[in-house]
Coordinates of C-alpha atoms in Angstrom, one line a residue:
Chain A
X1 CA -6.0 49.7 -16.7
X2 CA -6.8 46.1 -17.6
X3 CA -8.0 47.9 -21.0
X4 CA -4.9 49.3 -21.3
X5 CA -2.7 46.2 -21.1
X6 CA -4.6 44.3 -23.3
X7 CA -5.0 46.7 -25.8
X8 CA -1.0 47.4 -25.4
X9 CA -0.6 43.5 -25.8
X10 CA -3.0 43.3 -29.1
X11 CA -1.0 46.5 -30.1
X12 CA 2.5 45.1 -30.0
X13 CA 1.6 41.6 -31.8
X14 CA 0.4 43.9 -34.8
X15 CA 3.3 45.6 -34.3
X16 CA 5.9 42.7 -34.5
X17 CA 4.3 42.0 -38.0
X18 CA 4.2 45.7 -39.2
X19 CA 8.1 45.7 -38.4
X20 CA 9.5 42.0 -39.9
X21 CA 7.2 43.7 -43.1
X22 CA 8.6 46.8 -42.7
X23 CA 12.3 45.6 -41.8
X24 CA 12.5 43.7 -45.7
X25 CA 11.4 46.7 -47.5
X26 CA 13.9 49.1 -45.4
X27 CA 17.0 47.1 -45.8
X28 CA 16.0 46.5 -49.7
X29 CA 15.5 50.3 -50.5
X30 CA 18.9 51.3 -48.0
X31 CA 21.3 48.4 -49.9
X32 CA 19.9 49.0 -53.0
X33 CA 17.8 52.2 -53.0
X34 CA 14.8 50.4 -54.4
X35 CA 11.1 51.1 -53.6
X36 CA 9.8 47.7 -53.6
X37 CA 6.0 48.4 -53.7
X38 CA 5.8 45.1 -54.6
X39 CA 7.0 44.0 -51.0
X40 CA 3.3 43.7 -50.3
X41 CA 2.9 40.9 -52.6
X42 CA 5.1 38.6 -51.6
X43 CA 3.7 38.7 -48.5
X44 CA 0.8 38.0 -49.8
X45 CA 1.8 34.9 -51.7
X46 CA 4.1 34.2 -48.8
X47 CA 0.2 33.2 -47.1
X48 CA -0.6 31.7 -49.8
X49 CA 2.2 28.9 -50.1
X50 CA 1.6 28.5 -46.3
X51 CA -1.8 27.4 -46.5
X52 CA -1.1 25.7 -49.7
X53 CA 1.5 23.4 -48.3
X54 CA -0.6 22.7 -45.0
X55 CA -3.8 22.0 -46.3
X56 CA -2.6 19.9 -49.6
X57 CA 0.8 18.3 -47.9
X58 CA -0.8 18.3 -44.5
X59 CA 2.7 19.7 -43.2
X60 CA 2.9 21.3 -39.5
X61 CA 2.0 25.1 -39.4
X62 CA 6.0 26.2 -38.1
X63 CA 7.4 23.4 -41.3
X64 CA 4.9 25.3 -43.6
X65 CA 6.2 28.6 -42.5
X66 CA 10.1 27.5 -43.2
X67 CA 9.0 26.0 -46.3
X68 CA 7.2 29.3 -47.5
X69 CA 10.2 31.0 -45.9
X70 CA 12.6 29.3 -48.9
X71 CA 9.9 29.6 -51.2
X72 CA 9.4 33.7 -51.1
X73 CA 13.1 34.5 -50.6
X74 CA 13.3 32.7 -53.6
X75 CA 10.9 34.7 -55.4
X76 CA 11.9 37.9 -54.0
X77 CA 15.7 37.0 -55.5
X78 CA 14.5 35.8 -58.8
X79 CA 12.4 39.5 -59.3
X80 CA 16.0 41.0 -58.7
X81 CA 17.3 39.2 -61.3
X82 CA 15.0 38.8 -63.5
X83 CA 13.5 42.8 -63.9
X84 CA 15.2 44.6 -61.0
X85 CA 18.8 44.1 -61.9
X86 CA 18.7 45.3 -65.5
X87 CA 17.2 48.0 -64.8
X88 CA 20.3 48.8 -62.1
X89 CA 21.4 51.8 -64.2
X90 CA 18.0 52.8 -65.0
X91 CA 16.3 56.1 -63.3
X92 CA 14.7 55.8 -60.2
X93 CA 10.9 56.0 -61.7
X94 CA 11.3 53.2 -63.5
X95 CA 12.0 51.1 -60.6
X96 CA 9.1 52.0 -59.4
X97 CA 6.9 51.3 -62.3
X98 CA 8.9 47.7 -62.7
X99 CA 7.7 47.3 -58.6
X100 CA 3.8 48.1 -59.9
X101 CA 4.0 45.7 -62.6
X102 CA 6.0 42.8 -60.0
X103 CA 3.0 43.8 -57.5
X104 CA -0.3 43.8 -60.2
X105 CA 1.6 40.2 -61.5
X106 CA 1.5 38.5 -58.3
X107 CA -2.0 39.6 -57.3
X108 CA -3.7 38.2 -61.0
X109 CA -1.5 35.3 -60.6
X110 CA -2.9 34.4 -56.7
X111 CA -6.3 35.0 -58.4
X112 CA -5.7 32.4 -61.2
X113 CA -4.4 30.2 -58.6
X114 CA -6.1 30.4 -55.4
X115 CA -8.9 32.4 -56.9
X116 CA -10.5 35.8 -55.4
X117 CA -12.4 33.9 -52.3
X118 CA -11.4 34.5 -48.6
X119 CA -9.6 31.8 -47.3
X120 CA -8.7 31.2 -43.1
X121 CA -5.7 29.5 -42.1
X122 CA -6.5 27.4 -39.2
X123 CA -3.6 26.5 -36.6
X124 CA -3.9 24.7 -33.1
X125 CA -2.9 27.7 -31.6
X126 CA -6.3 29.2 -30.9
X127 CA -6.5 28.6 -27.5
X128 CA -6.8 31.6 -25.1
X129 CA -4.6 31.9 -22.0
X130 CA -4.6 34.2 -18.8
X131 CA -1.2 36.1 -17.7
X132 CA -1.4 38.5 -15.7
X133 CA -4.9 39.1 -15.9
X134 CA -4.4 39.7 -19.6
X135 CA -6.6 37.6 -22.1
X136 CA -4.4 36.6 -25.0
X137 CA -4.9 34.1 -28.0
X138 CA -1.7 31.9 -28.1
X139 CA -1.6 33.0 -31.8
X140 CA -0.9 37.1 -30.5
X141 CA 1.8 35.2 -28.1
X142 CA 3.3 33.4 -30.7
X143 CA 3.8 36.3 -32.5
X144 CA 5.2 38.4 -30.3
X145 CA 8.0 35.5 -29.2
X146 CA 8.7 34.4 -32.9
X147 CA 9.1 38.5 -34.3
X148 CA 11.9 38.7 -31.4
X149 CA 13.2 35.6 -32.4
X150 CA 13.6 36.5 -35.8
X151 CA 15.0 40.0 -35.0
X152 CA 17.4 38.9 -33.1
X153 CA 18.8 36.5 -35.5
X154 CA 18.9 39.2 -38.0
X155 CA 20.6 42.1 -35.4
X156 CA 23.6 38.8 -35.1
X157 CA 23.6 38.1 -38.9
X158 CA 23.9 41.8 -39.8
X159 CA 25.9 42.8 -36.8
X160 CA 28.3 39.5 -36.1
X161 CA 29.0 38.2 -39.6
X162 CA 31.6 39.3 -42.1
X163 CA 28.6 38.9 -44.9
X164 CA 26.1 40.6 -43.0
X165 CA 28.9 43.4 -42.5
X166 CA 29.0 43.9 -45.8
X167 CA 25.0 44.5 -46.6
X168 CA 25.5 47.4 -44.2
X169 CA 28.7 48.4 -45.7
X170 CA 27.2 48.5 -49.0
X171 CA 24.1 50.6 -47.4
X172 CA 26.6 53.2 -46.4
X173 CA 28.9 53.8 -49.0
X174 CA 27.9 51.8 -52.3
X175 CA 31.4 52.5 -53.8
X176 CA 33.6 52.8 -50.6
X177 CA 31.6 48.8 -50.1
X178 CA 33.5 47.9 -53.9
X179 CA 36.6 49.5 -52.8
X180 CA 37.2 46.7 -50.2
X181 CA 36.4 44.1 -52.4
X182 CA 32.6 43.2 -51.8
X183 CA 30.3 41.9 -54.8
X184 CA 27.6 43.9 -55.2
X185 CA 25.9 40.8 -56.6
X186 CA 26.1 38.5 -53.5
X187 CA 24.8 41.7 -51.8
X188 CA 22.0 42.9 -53.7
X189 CA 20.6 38.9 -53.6
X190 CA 21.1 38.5 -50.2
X191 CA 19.2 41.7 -49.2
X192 CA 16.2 40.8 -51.8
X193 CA 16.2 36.7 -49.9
X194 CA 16.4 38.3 -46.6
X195 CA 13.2 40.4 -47.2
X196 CA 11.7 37.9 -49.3
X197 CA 11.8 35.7 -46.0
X198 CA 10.8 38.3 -43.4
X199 CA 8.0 39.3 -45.6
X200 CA 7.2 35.6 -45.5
X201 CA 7.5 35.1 -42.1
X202 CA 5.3 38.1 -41.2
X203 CA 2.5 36.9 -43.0
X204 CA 2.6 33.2 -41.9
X205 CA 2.5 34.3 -38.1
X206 CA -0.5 37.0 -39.4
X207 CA -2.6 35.2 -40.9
X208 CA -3.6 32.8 -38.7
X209 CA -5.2 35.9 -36.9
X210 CA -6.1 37.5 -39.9
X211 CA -8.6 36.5 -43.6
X212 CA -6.1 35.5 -46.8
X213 CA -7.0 37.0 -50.3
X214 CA -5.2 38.5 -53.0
X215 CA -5.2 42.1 -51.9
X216 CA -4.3 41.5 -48.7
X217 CA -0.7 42.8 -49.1
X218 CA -2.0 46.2 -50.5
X219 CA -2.7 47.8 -47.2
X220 CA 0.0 45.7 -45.0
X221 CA 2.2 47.5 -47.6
X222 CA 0.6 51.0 -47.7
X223 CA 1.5 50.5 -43.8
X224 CA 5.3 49.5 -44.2
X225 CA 6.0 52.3 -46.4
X226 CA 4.4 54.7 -43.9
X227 CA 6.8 53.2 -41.4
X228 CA 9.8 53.5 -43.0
X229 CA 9.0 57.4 -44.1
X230 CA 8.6 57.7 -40.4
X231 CA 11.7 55.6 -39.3
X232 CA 13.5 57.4 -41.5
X233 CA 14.6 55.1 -45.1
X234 CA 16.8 52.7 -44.7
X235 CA 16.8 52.7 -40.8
X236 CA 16.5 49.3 -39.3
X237 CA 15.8 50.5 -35.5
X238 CA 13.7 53.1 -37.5
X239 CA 11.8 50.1 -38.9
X240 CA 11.5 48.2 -35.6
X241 CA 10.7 51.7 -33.6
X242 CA 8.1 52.6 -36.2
X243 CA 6.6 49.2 -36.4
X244 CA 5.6 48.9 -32.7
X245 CA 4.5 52.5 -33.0
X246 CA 2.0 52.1 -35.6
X247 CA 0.9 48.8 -34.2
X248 CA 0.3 50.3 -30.7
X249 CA -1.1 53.4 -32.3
X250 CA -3.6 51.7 -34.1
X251 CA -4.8 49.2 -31.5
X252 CA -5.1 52.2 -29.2
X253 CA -7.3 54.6 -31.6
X254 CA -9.2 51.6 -32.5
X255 CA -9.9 50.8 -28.7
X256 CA -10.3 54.9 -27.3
X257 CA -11.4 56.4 -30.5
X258 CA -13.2 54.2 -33.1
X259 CA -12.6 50.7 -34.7
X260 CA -13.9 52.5 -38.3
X261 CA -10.5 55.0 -38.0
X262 CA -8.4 51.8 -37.8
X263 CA -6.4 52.3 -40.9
X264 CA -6.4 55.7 -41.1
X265 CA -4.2 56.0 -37.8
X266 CA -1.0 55.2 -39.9
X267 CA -1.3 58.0 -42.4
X268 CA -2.5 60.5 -39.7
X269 CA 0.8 59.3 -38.1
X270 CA 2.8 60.1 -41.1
X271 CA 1.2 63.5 -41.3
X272 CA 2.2 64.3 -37.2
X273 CA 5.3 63.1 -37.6
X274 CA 6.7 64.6 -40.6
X275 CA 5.7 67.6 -39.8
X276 CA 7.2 67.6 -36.3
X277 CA 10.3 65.9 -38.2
X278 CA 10.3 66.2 -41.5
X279 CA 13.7 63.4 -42.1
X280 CA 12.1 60.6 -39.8
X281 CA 13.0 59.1 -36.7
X282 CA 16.4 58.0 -37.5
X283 CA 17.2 59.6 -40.4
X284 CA 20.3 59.4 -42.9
X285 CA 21.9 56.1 -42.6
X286 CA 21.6 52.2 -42.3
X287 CA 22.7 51.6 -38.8
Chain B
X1 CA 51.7 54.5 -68.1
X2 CA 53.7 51.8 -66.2
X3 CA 54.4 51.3 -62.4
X4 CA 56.9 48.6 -61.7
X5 CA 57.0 46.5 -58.7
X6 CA 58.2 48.3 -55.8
X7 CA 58.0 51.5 -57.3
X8 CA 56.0 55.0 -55.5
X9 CA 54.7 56.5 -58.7
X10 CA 53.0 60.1 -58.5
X11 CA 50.6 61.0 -60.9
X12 CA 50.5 64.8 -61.3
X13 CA 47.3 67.0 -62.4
X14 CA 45.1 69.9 -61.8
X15 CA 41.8 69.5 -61.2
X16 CA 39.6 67.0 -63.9
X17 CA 42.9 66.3 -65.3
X18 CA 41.6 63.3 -65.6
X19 CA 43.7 61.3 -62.4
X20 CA 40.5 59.9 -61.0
X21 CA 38.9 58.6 -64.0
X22 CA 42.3 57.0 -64.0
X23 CA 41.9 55.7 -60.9
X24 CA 38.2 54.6 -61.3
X25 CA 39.0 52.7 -63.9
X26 CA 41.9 50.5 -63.1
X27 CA 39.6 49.5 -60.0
X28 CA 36.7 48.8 -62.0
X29 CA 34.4 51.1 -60.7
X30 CA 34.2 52.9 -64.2
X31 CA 34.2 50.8 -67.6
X32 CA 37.0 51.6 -70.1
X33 CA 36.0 52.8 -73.9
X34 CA 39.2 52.1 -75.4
X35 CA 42.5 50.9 -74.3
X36 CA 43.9 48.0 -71.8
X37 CA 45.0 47.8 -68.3
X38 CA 47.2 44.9 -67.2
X39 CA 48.5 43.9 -63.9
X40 CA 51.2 41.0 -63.2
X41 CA 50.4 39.7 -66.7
X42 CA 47.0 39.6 -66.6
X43 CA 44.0 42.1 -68.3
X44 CA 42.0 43.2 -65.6
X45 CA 40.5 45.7 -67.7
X46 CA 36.3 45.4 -67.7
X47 CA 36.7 43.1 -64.7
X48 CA 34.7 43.7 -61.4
X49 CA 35.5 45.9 -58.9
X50 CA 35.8 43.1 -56.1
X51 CA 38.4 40.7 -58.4
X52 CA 40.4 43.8 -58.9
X53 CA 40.8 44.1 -54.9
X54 CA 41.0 40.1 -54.8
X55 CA 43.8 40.5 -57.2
X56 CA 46.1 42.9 -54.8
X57 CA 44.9 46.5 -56.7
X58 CA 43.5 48.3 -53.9
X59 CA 42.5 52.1 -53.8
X60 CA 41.9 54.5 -51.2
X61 CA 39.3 57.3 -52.9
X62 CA 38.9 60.4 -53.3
X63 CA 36.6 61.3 -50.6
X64 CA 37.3 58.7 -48.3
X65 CA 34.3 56.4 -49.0
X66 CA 34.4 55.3 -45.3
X67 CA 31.3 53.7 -43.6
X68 CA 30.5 56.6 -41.3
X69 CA 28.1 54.8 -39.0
X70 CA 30.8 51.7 -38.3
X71 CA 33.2 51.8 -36.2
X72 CA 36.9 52.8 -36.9
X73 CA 37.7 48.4 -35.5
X74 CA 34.3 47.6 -38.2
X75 CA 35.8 49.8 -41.0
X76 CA 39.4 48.1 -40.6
X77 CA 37.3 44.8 -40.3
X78 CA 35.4 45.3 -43.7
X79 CA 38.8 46.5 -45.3
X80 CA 40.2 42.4 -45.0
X81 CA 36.6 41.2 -46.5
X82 CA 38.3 39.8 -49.0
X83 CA 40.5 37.6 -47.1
X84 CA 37.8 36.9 -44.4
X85 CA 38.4 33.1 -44.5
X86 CA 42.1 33.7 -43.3
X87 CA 40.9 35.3 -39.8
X88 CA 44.1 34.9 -38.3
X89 CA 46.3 36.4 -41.2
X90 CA 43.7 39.2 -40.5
X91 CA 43.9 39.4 -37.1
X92 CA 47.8 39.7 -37.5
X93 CA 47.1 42.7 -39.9
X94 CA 45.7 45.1 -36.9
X95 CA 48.7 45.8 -34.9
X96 CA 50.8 46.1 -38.3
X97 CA 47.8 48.8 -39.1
X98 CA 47.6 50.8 -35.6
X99 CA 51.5 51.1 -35.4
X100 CA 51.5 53.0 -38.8
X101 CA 48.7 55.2 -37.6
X102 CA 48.3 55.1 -33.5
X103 CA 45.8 57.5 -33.1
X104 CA 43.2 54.7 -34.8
X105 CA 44.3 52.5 -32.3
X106 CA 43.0 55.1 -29.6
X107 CA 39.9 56.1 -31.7
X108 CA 39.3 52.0 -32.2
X109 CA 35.4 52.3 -31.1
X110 CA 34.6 55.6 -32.7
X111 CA 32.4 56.2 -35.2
X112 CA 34.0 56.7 -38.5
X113 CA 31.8 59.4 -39.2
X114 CA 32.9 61.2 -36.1
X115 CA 36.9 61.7 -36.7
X116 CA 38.3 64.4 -38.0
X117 CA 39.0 65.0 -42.0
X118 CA 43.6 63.8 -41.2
X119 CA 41.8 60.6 -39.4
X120 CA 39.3 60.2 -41.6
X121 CA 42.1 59.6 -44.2
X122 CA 44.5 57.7 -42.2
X123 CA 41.5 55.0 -41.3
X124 CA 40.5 55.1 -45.1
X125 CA 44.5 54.0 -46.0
X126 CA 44.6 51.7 -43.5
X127 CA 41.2 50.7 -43.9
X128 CA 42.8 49.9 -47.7
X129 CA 46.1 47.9 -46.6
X130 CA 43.8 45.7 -44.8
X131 CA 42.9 44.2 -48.3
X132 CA 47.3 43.4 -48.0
X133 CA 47.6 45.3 -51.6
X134 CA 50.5 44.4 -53.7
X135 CA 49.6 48.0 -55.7
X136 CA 48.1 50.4 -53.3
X137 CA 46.6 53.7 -55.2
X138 CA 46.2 56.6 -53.3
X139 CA 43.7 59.4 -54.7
X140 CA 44.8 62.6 -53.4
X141 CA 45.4 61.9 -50.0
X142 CA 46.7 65.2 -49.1
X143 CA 43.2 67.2 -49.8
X144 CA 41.9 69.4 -47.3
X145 CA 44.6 68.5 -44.8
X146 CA 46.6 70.8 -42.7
X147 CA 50.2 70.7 -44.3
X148 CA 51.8 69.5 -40.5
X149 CA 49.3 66.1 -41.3
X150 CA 49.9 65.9 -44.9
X151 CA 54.0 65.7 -43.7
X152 CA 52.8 63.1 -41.5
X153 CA 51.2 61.2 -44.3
X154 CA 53.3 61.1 -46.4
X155 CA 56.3 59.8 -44.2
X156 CA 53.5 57.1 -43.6
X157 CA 53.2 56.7 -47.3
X158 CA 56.7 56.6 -47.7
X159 CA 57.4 53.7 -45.3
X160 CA 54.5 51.6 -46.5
X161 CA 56.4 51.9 -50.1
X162 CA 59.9 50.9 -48.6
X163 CA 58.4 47.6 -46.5
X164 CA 57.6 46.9 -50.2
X165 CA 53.8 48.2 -51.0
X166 CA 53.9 49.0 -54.5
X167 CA 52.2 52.5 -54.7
X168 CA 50.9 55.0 -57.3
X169 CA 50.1 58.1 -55.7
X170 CA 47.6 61.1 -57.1
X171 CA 48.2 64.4 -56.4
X172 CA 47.7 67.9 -56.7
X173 CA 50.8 68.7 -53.8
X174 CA 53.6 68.3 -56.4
X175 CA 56.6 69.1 -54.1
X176 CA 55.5 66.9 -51.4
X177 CA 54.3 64.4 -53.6
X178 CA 57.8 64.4 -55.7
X179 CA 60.1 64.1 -52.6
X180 CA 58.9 60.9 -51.8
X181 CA 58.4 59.3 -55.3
X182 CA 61.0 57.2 -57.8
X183 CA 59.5 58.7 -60.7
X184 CA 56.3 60.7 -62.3
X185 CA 53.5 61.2 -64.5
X186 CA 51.9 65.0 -65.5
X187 CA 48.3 65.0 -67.2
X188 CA 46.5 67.2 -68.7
X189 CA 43.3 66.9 -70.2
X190 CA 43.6 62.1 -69.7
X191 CA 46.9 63.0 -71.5
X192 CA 50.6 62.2 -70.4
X193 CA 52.2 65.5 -71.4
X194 CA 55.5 64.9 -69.3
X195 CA 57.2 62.1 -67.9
X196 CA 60.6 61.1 -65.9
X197 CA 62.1 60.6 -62.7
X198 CA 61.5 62.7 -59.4
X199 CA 64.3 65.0 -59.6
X200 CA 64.1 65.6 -63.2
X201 CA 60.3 66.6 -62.9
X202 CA 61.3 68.8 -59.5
X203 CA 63.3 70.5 -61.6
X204 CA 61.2 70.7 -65.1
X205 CA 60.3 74.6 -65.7
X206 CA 57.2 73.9 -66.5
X207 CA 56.0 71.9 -63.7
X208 CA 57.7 74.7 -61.2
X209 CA 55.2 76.9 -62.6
X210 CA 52.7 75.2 -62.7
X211 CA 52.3 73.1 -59.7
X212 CA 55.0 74.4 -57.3
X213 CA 54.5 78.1 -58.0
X214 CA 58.2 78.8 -57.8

């Protein structure tokens, strides 16, 4: 039972960063029905400027994290205006082949940078502590508590706000959203900073736990994209439902089954899960 | 094509006459080729759809475009986004809103998505005069509605116009839509083909024929 738990607890931290990954690349392809393979990347470089700004300006790990917060939300806008917003009218493949190029950019230009080595990020947040019987690095905890956190700033922001209104608004009916007078502009920039900054977040509070290097966002993306198929795309409780699913999953499979199947749990996943239900979780519609 | 302040206009057509190109384009969701639209003195042609509604030119689509998974309160909320600042103007706006159409008021924490297709177009007008239009297009607002609602509708229409909405109505319904108006357009094919006041079109030979089938 102790097993159990623990593995339940390990599961869920996973989780929480599977779902603020997964919850940027949902709300991107609802609002503006893009496929933002390169999602992965700027959470990649979202680690980067992290450990970047803590080792070379010595700042504190959560002042890093804001900072790199600013600095990928930044980014993400600045690939919407710069290559996804002229190609607005353009068919849907090409937005995909503009993500590819965005994504194999990035990675060459973390290389050049940072270069190809493995790099640790260390925090002061590697102590262990007991509840419950439960053996849990304060990182995992952090996690957990900081994922809620941000979750529940986003459910006021999206729910509680006029602006936030409107990026679900605009996910429902694109033209009804112009009809009553919102700018698609505002919108489509404040969707790409929003998951520009979750994608940041995520990999600040992962990496502590995990190795930084410049491929590092291939699989946490491969991942995201396999949770929003099964949420359903464009669902945010889809996002945050599959999230915690796959995180769970995996922890489990890698705990009963074998730690070599570890990645392949998402896919396998995908596979149960479409085939049971074929439109996702929560299919259709932003909620 | 002119509407004059104060005025309920009815633009007449059959299907791809052309009166929702029309439509589009005076709210910017399509981009003119040719030609010039102007409102209160000023060219809003090629301007973005969200200065048109800042402006006063609101429209209530074809088709609704409602946000299904919001609330009927939410989708009456997103209607005044452009005067969001002003939440007490706004706030003043609901009761004005649920005494044209009551049954909203009752249906206040549905789903959009969940009222019928006569609801559904009652929240997507009010939904519209929460954006307090000075020209208030209506795209066929009688489709696919029972005739004792589309009555209803337009007597709702009709007393918008007279506490002094200006409104220029599409619509396939001529007799309806001509008992209510000051004057008329007919297109055919994006072309005026006849113009003139409401009695003189309810009267027009061709028109009887062609839309009123007597």
């Amino acid at each position: 039972m102790d097993l159990f738990l623990q593995q339940l607890l390990n599961g869920l931290s996973t989780g929480s960063v599977y779902t603020l990954v997964a919850l940027g690349l949902t709300m991107v392809f609802g609002v503006l029905h893009i496929p933002n393979f390169a999602h992965g990347a700027f959470y990649m470089i979202g680690a980067y400027v992290t450990l970047t700004v803590m080792t070379i300006l010595g700042l504190h790990y959560w002042v890093a994290m804001i900072f790199s917060v600013f600095v990928i939300a930044s980014l993400a806008v600045l690939s919407d205006r710069l290559v996804y917003h002229p190609l607005r009218n353009a068919s849907p493949l090409q937005h995909m082949i503009a993500a590819v190029g965005i994504l194999l950019f990035l990675e060459a230009l973390a290389q050049v940078l940072w270069g190809a080595d493995y790099r640790r990020m260390e925090t002061s947040y590697d102590d262990v502590v007991h509840i419950f019987g439960l053996t849990v690095t304060e990182q995992r905890l952090l996690i957990l508590i900081a994922a809620v956190v941000i979750m529940a700033a986003l459910h006021w922001f999206l729910r509680k706000t006029m602006i936030g209104s409107a990026i679900i608004a605009m996910a429902q009916n694109r033209e009804g959203a112009y009809l009553v007078g919102i700018n698609a502009n505002v919108i489509s920039v404040l969707t790409f900073a929003i998951s520009g900054a979750l994608a940041a977040a995520a990999a600040t509070l992962a990496s502590p736990i995990n190795l930084i290097f410049p491929a590092m966002g291939n699989l946490v993306i491969m991942k995201a994209f396999v949770i929003i198929i099964i949420g359903g795309m464009g669902s945010i409780p889809g996002a945050i439902l599959g999230g915690y699913l796959l995180g769970v999953a995996e922890s489990f499979g890698a705990t009963y089954i074998s730690g070599d199947y570890k990645d392949m749990i998402a896919f396998v996943l995908l596979v149960i899960i479409l085939t049971v239900k074929p439109t996702g979780l929560f299919p259709g519609r932003v909620h | 094509m002119e509407v004059k302040r104060g005025e309920l206009v009815v633009l007449l057509g059959a299907n791809g006459a052309g009166k929702s190109t029309i439509f589009r384009t005076i709210s910017g969701l399509t981009k003119p080729s040719y030609g010039e639209i102007t409102f209160l003195d000023k060219k809003i042609s090629g301007w973005s759809p969200n200065r048109i509604v800042m402006l006063g030119v609101v429209q209530c689509a074809e088709g609704r475009k409602l946000f299904p998974g919001m609330t009927v309160f939410e989708n009456l909320k997103m209607g005044g986004f452009v005067h969001r600042q002003n939440k007490r103007e706004l706030k003043a706006l609901f009761p004005y809103v649920f005494d044209l159409f009551p049954i909203l008021r009752e249906k206040k924490d549905q789903p959009a998505g969940s009222l019928s297709g006569g609801q559904q177009q009652m929240l997507a007008i009010a939904r519209a005069l929460m954006a307090k239009p000075k020209l208030l297009l209506l795209d066929e607002p009688s489709l696919g509605l029972a005739p004792l609602i589309v009555k209803q509708l337009f007597d709702i229409i009709q007393r918008i116009n007279q506490e002094g909405t200006t409104v220029l109505l599409a619509e396939q319904n001529a007799s309806a839509a001509l008992k209510i108006a000051d004057r008329g357009y007919v297109i055919e094919s994006g072309e005026i083909v006849i113009e003139g006041s409401s009695e003189t079109l309810l009267n027009h030979d061709q028109i009887r024929k062609a839309y009123i089938g007597a």
